[in-house]
mmCIF file with all atom_site columns, C-alpha atoms in Angstrom:
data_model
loop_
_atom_site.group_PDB
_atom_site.id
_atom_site.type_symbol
_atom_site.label_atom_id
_atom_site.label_alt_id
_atom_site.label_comp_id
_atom_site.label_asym_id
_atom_site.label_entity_id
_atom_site.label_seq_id
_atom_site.pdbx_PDB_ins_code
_atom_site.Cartn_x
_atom_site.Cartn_y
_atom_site.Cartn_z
_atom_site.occupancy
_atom_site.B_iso_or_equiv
_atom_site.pdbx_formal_charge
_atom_site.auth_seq_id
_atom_site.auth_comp_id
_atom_site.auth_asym_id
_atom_site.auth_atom_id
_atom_site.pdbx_PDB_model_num
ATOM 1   C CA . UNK A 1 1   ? 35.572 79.730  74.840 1.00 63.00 ? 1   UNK A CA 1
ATOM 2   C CA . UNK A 1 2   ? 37.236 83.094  75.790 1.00 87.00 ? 2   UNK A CA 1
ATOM 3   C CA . UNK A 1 3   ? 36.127 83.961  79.485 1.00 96.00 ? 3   UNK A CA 1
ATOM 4   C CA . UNK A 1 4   ? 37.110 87.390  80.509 1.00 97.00 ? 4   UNK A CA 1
ATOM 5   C CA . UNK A 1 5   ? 36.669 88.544  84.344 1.00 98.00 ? 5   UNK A CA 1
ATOM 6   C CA . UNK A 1 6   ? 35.891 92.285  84.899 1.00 97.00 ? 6   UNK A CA 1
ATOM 7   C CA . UNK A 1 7   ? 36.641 94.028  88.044 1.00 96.00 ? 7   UNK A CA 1
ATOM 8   C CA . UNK A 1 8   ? 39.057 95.476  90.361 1.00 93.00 ? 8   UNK A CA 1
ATOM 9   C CA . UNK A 1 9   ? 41.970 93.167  91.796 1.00 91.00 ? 9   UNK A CA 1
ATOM 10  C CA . UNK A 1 10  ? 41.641 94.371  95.365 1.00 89.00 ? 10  UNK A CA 1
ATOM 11  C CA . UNK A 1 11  ? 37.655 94.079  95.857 1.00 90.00 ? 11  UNK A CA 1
ATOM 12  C CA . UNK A 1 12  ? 36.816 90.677  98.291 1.00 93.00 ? 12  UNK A CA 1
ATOM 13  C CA . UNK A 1 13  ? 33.962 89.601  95.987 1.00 94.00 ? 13  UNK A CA 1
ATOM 14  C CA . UNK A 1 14  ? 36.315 89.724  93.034 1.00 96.00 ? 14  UNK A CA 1
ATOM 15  C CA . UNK A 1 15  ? 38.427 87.195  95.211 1.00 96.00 ? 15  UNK A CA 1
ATOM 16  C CA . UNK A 1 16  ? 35.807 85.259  96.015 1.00 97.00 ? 16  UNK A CA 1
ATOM 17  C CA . UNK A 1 17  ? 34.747 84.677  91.808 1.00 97.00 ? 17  UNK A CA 1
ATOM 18  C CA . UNK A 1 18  ? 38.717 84.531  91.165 1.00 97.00 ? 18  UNK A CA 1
ATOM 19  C CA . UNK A 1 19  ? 38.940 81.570  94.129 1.00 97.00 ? 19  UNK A CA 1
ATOM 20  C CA . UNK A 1 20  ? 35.867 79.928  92.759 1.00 97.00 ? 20  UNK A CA 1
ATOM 21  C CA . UNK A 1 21  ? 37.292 79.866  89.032 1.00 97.00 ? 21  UNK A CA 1
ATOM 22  C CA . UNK A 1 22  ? 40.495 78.304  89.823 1.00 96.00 ? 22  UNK A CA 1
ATOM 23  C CA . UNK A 1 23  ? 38.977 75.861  91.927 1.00 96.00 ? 23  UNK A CA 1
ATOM 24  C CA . UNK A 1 24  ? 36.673 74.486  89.040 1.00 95.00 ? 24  UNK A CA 1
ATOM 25  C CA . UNK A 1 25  ? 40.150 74.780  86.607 1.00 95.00 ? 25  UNK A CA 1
ATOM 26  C CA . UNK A 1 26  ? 38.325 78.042  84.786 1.00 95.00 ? 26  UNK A CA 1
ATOM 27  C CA . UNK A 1 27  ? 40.430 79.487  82.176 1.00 95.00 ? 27  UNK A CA 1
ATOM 28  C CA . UNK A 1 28  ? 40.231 83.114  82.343 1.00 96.00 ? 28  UNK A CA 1
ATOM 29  C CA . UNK A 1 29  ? 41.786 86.558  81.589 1.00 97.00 ? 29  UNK A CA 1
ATOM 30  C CA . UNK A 1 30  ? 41.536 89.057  84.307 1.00 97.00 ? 30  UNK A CA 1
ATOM 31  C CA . UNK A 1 31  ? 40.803 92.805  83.261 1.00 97.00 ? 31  UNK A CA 1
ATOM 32  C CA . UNK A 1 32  ? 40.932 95.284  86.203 1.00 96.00 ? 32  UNK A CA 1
ATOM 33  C CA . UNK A 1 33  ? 39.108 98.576  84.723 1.00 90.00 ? 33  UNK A CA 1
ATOM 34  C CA . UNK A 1 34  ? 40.639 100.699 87.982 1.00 86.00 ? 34  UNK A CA 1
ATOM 35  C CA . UNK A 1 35  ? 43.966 100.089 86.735 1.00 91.00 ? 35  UNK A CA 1
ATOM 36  C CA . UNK A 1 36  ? 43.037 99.801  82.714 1.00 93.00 ? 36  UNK A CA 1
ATOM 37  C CA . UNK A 1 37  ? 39.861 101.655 82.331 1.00 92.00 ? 37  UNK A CA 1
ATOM 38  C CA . UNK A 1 38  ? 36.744 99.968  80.571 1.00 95.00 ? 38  UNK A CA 1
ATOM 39  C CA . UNK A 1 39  ? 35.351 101.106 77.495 1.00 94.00 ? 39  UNK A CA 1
ATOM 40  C CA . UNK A 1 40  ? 31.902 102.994 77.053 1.00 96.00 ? 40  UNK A CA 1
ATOM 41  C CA . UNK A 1 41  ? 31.197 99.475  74.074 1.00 96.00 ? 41  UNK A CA 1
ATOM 42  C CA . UNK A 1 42  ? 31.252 97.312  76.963 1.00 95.00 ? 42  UNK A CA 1
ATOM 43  C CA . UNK A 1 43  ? 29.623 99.170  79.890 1.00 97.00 ? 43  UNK A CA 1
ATOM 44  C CA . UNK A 1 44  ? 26.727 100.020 76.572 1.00 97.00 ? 44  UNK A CA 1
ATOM 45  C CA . UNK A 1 45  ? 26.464 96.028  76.357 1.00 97.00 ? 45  UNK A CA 1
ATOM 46  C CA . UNK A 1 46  ? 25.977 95.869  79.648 1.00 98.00 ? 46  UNK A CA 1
ATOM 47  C CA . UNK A 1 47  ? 23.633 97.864  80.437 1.00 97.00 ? 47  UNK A CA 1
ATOM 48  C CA . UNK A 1 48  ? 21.785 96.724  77.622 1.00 97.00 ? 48  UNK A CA 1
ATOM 49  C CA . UNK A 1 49  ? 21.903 92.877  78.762 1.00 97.00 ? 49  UNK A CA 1
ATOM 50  C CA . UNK A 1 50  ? 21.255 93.407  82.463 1.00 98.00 ? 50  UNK A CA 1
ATOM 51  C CA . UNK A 1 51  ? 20.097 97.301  82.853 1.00 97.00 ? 51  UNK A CA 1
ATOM 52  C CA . UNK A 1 52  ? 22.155 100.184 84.068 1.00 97.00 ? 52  UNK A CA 1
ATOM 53  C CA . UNK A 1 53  ? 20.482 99.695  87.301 1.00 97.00 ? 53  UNK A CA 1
ATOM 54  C CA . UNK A 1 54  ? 22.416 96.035  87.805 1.00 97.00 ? 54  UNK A CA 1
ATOM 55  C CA . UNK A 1 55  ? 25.287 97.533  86.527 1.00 98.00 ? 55  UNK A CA 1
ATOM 56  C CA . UNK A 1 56  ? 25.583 100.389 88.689 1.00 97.00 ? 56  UNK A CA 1
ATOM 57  C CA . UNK A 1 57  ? 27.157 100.102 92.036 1.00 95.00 ? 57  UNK A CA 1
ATOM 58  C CA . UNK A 1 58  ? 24.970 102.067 93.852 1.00 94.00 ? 58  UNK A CA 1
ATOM 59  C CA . UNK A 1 59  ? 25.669 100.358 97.430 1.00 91.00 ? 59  UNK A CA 1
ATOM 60  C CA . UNK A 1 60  ? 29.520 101.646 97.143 1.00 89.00 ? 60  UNK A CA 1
ATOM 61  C CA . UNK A 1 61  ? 31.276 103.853 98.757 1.00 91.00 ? 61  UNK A CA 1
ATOM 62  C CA . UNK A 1 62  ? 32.366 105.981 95.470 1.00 92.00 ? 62  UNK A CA 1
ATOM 63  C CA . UNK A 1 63  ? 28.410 106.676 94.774 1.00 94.00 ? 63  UNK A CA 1
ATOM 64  C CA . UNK A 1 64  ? 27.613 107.315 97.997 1.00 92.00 ? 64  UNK A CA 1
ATOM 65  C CA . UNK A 1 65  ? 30.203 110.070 98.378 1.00 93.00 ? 65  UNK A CA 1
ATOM 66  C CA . UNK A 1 66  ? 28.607 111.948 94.461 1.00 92.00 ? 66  UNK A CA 1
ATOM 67  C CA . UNK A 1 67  ? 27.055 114.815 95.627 1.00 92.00 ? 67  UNK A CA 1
ATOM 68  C CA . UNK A 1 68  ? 23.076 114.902 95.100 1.00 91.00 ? 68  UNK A CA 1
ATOM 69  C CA . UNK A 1 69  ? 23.053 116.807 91.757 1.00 90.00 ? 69  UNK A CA 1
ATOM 70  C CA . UNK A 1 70  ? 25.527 113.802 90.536 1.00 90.00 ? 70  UNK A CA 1
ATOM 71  C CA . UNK A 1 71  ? 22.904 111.258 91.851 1.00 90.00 ? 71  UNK A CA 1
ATOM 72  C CA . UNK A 1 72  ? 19.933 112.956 90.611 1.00 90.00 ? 72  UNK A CA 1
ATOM 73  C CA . UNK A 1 73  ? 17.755 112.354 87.657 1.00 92.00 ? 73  UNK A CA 1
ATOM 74  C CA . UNK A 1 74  ? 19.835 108.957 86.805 1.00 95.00 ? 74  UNK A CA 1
ATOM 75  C CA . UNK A 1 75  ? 19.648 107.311 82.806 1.00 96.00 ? 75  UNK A CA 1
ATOM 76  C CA . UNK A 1 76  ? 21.801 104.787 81.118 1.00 96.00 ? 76  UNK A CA 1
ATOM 77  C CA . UNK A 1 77  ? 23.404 107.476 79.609 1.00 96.00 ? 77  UNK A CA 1
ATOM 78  C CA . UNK A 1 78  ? 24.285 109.496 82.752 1.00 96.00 ? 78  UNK A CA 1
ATOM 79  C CA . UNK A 1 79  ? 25.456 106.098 84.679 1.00 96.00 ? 79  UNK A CA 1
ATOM 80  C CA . UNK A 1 80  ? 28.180 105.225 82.035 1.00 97.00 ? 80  UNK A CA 1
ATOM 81  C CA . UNK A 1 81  ? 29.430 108.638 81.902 1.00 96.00 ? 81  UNK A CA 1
ATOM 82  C CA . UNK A 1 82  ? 29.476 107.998 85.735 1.00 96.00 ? 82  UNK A CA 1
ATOM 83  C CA . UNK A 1 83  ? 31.196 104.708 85.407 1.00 96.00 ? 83  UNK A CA 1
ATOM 84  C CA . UNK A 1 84  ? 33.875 105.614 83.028 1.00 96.00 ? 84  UNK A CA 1
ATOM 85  C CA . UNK A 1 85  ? 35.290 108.533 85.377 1.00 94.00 ? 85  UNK A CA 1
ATOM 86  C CA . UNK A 1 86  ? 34.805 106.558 88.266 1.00 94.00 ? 86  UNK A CA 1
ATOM 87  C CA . UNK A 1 87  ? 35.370 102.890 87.496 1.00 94.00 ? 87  UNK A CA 1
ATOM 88  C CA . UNK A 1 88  ? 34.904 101.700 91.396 1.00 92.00 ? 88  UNK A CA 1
ATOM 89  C CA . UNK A 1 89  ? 31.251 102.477 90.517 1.00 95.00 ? 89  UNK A CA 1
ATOM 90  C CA . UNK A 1 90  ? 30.771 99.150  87.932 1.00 96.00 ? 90  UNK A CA 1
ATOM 91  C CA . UNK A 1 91  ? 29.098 96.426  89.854 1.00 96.00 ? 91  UNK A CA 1
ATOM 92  C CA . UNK A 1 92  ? 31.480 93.332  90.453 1.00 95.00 ? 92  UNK A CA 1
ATOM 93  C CA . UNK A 1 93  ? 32.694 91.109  88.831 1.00 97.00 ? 93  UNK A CA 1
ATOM 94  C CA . UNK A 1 94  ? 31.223 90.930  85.541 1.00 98.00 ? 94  UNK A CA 1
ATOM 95  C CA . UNK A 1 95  ? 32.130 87.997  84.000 1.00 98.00 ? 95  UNK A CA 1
ATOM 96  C CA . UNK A 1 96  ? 32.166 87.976  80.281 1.00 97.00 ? 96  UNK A CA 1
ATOM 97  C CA . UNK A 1 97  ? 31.392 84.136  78.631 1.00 96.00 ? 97  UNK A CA 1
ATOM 98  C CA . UNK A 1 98  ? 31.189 85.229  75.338 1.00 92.00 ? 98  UNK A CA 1
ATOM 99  C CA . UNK A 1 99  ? 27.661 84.949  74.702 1.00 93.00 ? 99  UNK A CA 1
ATOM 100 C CA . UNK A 1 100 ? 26.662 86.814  77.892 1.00 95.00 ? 100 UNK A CA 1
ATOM 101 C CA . UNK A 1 101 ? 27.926 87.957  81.290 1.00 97.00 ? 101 UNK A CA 1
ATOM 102 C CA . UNK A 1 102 ? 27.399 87.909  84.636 1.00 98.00 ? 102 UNK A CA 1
ATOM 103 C CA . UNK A 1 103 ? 27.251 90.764  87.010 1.00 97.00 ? 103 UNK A CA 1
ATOM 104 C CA . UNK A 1 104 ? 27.840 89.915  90.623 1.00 96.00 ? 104 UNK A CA 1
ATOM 105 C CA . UNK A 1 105 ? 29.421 86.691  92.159 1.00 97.00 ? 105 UNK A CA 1
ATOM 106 C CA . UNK A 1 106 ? 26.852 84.121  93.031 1.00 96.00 ? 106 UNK A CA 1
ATOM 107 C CA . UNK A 1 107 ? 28.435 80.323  93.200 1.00 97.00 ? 107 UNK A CA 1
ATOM 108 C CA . UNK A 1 108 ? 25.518 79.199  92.112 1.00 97.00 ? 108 UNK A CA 1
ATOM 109 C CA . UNK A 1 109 ? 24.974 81.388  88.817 1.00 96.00 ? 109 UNK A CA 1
ATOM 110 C CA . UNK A 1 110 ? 28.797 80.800  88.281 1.00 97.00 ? 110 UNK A CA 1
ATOM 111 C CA . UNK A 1 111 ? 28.206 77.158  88.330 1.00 96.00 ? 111 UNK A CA 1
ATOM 112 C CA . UNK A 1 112 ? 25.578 76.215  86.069 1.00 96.00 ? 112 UNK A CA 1
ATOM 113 C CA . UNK A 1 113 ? 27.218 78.912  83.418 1.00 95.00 ? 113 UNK A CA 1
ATOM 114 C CA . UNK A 1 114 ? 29.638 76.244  83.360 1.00 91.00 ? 114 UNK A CA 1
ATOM 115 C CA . UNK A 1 115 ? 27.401 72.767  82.994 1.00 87.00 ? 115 UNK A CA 1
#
């Protein structure tokens, strides 16, 4: 199985799901999409698996600082255009099994994806 983490290398809960794969002996590749981008196919798939509203970092400082008019009258369509200028606004860490991902960092959730 091919496990990809999405996120951004610097972010603590990205540490946190990095720390917590290494210490079960995950195999994964890490993609930052601040330093490489993401693609609109992925952020599409997951918005379609979890909702753009999951998906979304709306709690971060990068949304909070859009202006109103940039906030306003928000679709799937409008929050992937968001998130692919601004990548800092992608919830994380989205962990990609292959199957399905993950948004978020929850031991738990992490753990009994990998029963």
């Amino acid at each position: 199985m091919s496990i990809t983490l999405y996120g951004i290398k610097a972010c603590d809960t990205m540490k946190k799901a990095r720390t917590w794969l290494e210490e079960q002996g995950v195999s994964y590749s890490f993609h930052d999409y601040k330093a490489s981008a993401i693609d609109r196919a992925n952020l599409e798939k997951w918005c379609v698996e979890h909702g753009w509203e999951t998906v979304l970092n709306r709690a971060g400082t990068t949304f909070r600082k859009l202006d109103d008019a940039r906030k306003a009258d928000l679709d799937q369509d409008k929050a992937i255009t968001l998130m692919l200028a601004q990548p800092s606004m992608i919830k994380r860490p989205v962990l990609d099994l292959g199957d399905r991902t993950l948004v978020g960092f929850k031991p738990d959730l992490y753990a009994a994806a990998f029963k």
